[in-house]
Coordinates of C-alpha atoms in Angstrom, one line a residue:
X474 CA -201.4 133.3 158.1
X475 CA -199.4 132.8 154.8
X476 CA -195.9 132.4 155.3
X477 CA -193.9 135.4 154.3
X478 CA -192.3 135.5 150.9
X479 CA -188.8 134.8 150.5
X480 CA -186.7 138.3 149.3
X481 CA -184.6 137.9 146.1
X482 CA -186.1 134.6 145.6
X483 CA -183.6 133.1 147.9
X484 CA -184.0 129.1 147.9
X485 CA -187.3 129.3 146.0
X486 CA -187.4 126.5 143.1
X487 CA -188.2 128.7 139.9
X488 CA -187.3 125.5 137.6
X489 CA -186.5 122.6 137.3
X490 CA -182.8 121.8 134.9
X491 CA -180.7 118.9 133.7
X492 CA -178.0 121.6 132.4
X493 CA -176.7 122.8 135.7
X494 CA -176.1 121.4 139.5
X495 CA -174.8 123.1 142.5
X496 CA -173.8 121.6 145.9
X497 CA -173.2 124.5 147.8
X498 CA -171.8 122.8 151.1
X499 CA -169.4 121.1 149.6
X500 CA -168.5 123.4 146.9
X501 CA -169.1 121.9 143.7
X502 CA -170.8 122.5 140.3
X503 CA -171.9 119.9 137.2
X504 CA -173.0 120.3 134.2
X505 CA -175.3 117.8 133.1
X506 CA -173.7 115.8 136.0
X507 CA -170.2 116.2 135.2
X508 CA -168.2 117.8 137.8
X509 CA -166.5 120.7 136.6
X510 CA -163.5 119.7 138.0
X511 CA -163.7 116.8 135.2
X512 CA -164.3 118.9 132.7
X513 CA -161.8 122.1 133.2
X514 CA -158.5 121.6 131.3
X515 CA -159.4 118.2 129.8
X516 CA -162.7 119.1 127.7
X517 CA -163.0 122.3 125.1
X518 CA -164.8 124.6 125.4
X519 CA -166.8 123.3 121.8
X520 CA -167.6 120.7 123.4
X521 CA -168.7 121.8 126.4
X522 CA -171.4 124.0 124.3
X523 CA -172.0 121.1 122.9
X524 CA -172.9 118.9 126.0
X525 CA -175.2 122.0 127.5
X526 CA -176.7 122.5 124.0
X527 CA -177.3 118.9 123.1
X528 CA -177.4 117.3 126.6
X529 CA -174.3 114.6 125.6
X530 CA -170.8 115.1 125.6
X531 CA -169.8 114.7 121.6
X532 CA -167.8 112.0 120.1
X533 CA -165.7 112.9 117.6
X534 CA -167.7 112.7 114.4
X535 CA -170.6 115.2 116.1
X536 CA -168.0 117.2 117.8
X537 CA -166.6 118.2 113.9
X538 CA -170.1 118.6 112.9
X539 CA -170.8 121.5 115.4
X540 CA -167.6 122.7 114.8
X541 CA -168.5 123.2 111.6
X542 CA -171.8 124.5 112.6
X543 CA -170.0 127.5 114.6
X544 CA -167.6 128.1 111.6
X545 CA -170.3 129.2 109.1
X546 CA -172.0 130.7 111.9
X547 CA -168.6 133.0 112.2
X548 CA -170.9 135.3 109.6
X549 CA -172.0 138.9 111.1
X550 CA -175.4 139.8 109.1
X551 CA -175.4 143.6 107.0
X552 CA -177.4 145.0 109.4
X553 CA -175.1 144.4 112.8
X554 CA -172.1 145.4 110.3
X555 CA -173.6 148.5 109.1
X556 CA -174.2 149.5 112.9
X557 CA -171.5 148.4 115.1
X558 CA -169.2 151.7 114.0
X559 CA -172.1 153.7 115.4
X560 CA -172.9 151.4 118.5
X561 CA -169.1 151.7 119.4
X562 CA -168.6 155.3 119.4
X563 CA -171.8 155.9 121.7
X564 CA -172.4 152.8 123.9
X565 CA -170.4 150.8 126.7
X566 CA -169.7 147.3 125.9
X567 CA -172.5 145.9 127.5
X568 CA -174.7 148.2 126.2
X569 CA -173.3 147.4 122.9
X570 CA -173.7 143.5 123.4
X571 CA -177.3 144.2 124.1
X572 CA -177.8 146.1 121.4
X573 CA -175.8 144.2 118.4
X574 CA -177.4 140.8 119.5
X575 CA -181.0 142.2 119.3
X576 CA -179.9 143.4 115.4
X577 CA -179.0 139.7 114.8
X578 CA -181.6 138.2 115.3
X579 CA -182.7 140.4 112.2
X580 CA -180.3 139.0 110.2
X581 CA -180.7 135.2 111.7
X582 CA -182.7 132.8 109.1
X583 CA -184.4 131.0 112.1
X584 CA -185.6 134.0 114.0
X585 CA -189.5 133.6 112.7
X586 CA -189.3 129.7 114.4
X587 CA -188.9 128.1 118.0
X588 CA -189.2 124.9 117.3
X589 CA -186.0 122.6 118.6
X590 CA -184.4 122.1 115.5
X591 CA -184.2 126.0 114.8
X592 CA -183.4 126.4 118.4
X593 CA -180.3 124.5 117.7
X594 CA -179.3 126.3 115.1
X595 CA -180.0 129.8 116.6
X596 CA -177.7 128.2 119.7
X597 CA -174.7 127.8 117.9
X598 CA -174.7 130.6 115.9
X599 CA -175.3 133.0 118.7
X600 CA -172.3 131.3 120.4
X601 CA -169.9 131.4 117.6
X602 CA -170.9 135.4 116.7
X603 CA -170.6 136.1 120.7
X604 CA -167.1 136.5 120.6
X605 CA -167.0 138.3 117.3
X606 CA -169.3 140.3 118.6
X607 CA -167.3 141.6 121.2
X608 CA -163.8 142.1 119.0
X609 CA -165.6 144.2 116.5
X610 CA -167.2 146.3 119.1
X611 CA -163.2 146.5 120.7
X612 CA -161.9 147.3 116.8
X613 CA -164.5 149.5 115.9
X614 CA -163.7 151.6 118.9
X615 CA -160.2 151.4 118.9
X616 CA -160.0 151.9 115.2
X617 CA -158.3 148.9 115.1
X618 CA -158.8 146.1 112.1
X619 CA -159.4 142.6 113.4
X620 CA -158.2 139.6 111.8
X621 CA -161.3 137.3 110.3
X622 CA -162.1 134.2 112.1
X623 CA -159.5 131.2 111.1
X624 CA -162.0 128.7 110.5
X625 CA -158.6 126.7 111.7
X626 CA -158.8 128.2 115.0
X627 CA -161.0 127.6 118.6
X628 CA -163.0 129.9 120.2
X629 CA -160.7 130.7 122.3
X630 CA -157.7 130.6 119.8
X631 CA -159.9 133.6 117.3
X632 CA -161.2 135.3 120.2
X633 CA -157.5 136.2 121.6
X634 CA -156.1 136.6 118.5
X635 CA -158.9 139.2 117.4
X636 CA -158.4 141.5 120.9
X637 CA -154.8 141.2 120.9
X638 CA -154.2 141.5 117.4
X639 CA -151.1 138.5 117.4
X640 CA -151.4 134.6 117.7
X641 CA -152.0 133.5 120.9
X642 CA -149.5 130.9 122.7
X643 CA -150.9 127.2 122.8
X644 CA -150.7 127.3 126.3
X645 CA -152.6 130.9 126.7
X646 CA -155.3 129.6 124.4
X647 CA -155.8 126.2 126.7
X648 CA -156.3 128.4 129.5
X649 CA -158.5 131.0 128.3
X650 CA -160.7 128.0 126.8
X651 CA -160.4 126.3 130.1
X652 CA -162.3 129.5 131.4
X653 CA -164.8 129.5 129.0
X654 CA -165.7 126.8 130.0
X655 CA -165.7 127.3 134.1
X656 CA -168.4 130.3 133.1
X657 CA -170.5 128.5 130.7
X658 CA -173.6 127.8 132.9
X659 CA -173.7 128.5 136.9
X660 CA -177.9 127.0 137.5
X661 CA -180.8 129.2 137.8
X662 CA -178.3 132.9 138.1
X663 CA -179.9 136.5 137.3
X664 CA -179.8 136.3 133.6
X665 CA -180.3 132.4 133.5
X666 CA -183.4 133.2 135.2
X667 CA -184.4 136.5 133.5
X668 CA -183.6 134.9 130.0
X669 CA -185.7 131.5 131.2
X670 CA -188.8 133.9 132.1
X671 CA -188.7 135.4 128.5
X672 CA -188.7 132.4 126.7
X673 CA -191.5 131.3 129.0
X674 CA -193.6 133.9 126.8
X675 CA -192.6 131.8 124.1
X676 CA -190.5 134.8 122.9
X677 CA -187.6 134.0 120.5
X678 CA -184.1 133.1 122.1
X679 CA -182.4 135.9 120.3
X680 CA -185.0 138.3 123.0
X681 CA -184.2 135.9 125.9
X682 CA -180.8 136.6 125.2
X683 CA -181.2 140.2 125.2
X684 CA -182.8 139.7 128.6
X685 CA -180.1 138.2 129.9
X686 CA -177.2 140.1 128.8
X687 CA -179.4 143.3 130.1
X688 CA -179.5 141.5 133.8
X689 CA -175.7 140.8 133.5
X690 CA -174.7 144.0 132.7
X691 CA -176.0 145.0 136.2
X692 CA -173.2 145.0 138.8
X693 CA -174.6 143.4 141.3
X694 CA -174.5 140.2 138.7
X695 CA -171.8 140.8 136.0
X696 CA -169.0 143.2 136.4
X697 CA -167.4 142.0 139.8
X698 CA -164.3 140.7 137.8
X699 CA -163.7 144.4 136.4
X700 CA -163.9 145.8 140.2
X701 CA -161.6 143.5 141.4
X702 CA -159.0 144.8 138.6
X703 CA -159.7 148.2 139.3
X704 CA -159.5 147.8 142.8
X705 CA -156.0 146.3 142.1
X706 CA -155.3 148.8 139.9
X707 CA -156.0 151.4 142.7
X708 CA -154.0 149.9 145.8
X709 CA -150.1 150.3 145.9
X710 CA -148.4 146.6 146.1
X711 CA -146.6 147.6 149.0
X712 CA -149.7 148.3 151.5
X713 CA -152.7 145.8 150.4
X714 CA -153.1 144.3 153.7
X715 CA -153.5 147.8 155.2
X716 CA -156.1 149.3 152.5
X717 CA -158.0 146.3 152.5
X718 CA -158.2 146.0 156.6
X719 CA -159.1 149.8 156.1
X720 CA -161.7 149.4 153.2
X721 CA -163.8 146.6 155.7
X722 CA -163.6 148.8 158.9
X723 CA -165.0 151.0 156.9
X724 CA -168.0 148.8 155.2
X725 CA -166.7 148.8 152.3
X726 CA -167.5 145.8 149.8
X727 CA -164.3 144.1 148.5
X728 CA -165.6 142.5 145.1
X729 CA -165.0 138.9 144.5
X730 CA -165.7 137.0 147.5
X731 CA -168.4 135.5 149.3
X732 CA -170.9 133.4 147.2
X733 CA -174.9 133.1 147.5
X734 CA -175.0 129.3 147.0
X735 CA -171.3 128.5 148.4
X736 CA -170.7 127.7 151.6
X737 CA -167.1 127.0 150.9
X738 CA -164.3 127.8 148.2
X739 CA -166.3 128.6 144.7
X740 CA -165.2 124.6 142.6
X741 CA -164.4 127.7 139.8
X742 CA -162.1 130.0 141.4
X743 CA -159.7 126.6 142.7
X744 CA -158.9 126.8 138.9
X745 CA -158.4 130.2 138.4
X746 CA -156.1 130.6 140.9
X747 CA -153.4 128.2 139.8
X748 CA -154.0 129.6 136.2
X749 CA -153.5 133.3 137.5
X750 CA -150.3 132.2 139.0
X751 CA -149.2 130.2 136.2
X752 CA -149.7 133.2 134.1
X753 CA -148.6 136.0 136.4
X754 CA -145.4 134.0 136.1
X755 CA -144.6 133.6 132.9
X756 CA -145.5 137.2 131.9
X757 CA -142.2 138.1 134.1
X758 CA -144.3 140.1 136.5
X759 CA -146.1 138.8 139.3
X760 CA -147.4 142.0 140.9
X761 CA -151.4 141.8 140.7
X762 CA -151.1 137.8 141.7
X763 CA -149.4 138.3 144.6
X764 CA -151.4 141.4 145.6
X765 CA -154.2 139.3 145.0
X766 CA -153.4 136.3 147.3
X767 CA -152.8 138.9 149.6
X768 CA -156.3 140.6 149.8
X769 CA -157.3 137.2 149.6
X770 CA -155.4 135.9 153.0
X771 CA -156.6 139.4 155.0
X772 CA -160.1 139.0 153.4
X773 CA -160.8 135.3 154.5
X774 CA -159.0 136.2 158.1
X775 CA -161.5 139.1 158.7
X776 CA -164.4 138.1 156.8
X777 CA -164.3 134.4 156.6
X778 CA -165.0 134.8 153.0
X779 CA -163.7 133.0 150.2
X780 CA -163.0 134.3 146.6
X781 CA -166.1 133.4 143.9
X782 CA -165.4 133.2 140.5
X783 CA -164.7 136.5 139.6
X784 CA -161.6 137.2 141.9
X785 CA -159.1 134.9 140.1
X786 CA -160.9 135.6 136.4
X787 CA -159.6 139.2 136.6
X788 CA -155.7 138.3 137.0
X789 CA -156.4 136.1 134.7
X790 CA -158.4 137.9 132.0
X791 CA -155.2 140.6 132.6
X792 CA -152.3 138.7 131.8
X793 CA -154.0 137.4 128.9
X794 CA -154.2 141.0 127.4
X795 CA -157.9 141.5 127.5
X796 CA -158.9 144.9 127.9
X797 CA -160.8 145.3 132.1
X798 CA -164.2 146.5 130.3
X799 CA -164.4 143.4 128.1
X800 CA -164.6 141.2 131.5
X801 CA -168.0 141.0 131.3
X802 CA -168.6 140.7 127.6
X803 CA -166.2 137.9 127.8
X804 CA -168.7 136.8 130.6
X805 CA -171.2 137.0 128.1
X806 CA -169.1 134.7 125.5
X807 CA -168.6 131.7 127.8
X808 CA -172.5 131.8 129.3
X809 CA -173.8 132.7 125.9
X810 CA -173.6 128.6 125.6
X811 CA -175.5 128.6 128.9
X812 CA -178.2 130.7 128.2
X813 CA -179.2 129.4 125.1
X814 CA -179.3 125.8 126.5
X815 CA -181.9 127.0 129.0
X816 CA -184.0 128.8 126.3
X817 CA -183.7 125.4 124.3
X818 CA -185.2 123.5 127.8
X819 CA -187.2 126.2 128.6
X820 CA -189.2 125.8 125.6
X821 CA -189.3 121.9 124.9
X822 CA -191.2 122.2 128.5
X823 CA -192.9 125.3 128.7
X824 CA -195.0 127.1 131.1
X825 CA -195.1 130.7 131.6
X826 CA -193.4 132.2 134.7
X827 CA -195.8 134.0 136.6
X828 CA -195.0 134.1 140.0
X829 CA -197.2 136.0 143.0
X830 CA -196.6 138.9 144.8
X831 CA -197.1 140.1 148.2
X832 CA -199.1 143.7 148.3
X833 CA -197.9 146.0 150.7
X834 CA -199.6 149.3 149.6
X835 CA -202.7 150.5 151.5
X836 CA -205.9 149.5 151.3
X837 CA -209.6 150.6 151.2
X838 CA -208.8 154.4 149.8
X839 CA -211.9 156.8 148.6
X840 CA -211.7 158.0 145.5
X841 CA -211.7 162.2 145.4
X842 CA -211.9 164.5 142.3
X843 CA -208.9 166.1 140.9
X844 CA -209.9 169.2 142.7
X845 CA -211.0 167.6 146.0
X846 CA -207.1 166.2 146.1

């Protein structure tokens, strides 16, 4: 008898990477085997893009030529721009995402070609208009002008200075960067995998894409970081411990713990901790950090649960004045590096992604006319 299929896919091989590595029992993640706790705080974000794009961390001359690459790819096409005052009065930001990326790729010069030297190109421009993306969606429906890229200026630097409206501090925009980067791959995820069977077509990346911004705008993948503020939001500092005892006993789902692949603490949220702190303190107003070490201590004591990545990222994406329903599209800004990395493997080694399937209907039925039925 055939073994029974695995549910959700659940330690099933579906590909094989050199982008992304996981050891779950000991809690730590690599990208193209750097550990990430290498990389966070001591390489950009740039060049992390780079080293998932490219497959080598950049020296300096190559790490100006990219940058370069992502300034002129700074440039929204005349279709997206005649749209996105539409898009943003009648879709959510997800939505939105989905919708303003699949108009690029109308206005991308590659989008008729998948060979690697187009898919390179198509990489870096999708990463630098990502965040752009996302601040003209928040201007448009906010009726509030945002500044143009400052060709100057880092990801991260433009990307807070476009939501906010104001310079970032130097220190903000080394955090915020440093989370880019914690997000910027994470193996064979939901919309790795779903953007990974697209290209498997030998559909264009700007499609795969679309796939996987579609699969993370479903909250069982993205969002978590946007519950956890709102479930802040919704408790009263003064009886966490209680309301979260009460939310368990009750079966309720606490979002941002527990892990699929971690056994232990998630390598990602050891970082955003200490930068939630370091934030929560100098805004003057610690309330949501300490509320949140607080649902974290009851939540491990009951549950044996650690936080994932998600937990810490919403303090964090709070104090640094993002608006709680761009958590995910910034999501979509860090992993947009990720994604298109795996398109670019996907397709230098290609075979479609057809896996089986288990029938469980029933069998052997007679056929009967319409008026026999």
């Amino acid at each position: 008898m055939a073994d029974k299929p695995t549910k959700g896919l659940a330690d099933v091989v579906a590909a094989s990477t050199a982008l992304s590595d996981i050891d779950g029992q000991a809690g730590r993640l690599f990208y193209r085997g750097y550990d990430i706790h290498d990389l966070a705080g001591r390489t950009t974000f740039e060049e992390t893009a780079r080293l998932l794009q490219c497959g080598k961390l950049p020296n300096r001359e190559q790490l100006t030529a990219y940058g370069a690459e992502l300034v002129r790819g700074r440039t929204l096409g005349p279709l997206v721009e005649a749209n996105i005052p539409e898009i943003a009065e009648k879709q959510a930001p997800m939505e939105a995402l989905r919708t303003l990326v699949s108009l690029a790729a109308a206005d991308d010069p590659d989008k008729d070609s998948n060979s690697s030297e187009a898919n390179l190109r198509k990489a870096a421009r999708l990463t630098a208009q990502q965040p752009l993306l996302v601040a003209r969606y928040h201007g448009a429906r906010t009726g509030t002008a945002v500044p143009d890229p400052d060709p100057e200026l880092s990801i991260a630097a433009n990307f807070l200075l476009q939501i906010t409206g104001r310079p970032a501090d130097s220190r903000a925009v080394e955090l915020f960067d440093t989370c880019l980067v914690l997000h910027a791959d994470h193996t064979m995820n939901a919309s790795t995998f779903a953007a990974r069977v697209c290209a498997a077509t030998l559909s264009d990346m700007h499609s795969a894409v679309v796939a996987a911004i579609g699969t993370l705008k479903g909250p069982l993948h993205g969002g978590a970081n946007e519950q956890v503020m709102r479930t802040l939001e919704s408790l009263d500092p003064s009886g966490v411990a209680q309301a979260v005892r009460d939310k368990l006993a009750a079966g309720e789902k606490i979002m941002g713990f527990g892990h699929r692949v971690y056994k232990t603490e998630d390598p990602r949220a050891t970082h955003l901790r200490r930068m939630s702190q370091e934030l929560a303190e100098a805004s003057g107003d610690d309330t949501y950090y300490r509320m949140s070490k607080e649902m974290e201590e009851v939540v491990f004591e009951t549950k044996g649960l650690y936080p994932n990545v998600d937990f810490y990222a919403a303090t964090v994406y709070h104090y640094l004045g993002i608006p709680t329903d761009l958590f995910t599209p910034v999501f979509s800004v860090s992993r947009m590096s990720g994604w298109t990395a795996h398109v670019i493997e996907q397709h230098a080694d290609n075979r479609l992604i057809r896996p089986d399937s288990e029938y469980i209907g029933e069998r052997d039925q007679k056929w009967k006319s319409i008026d026999e039925r």
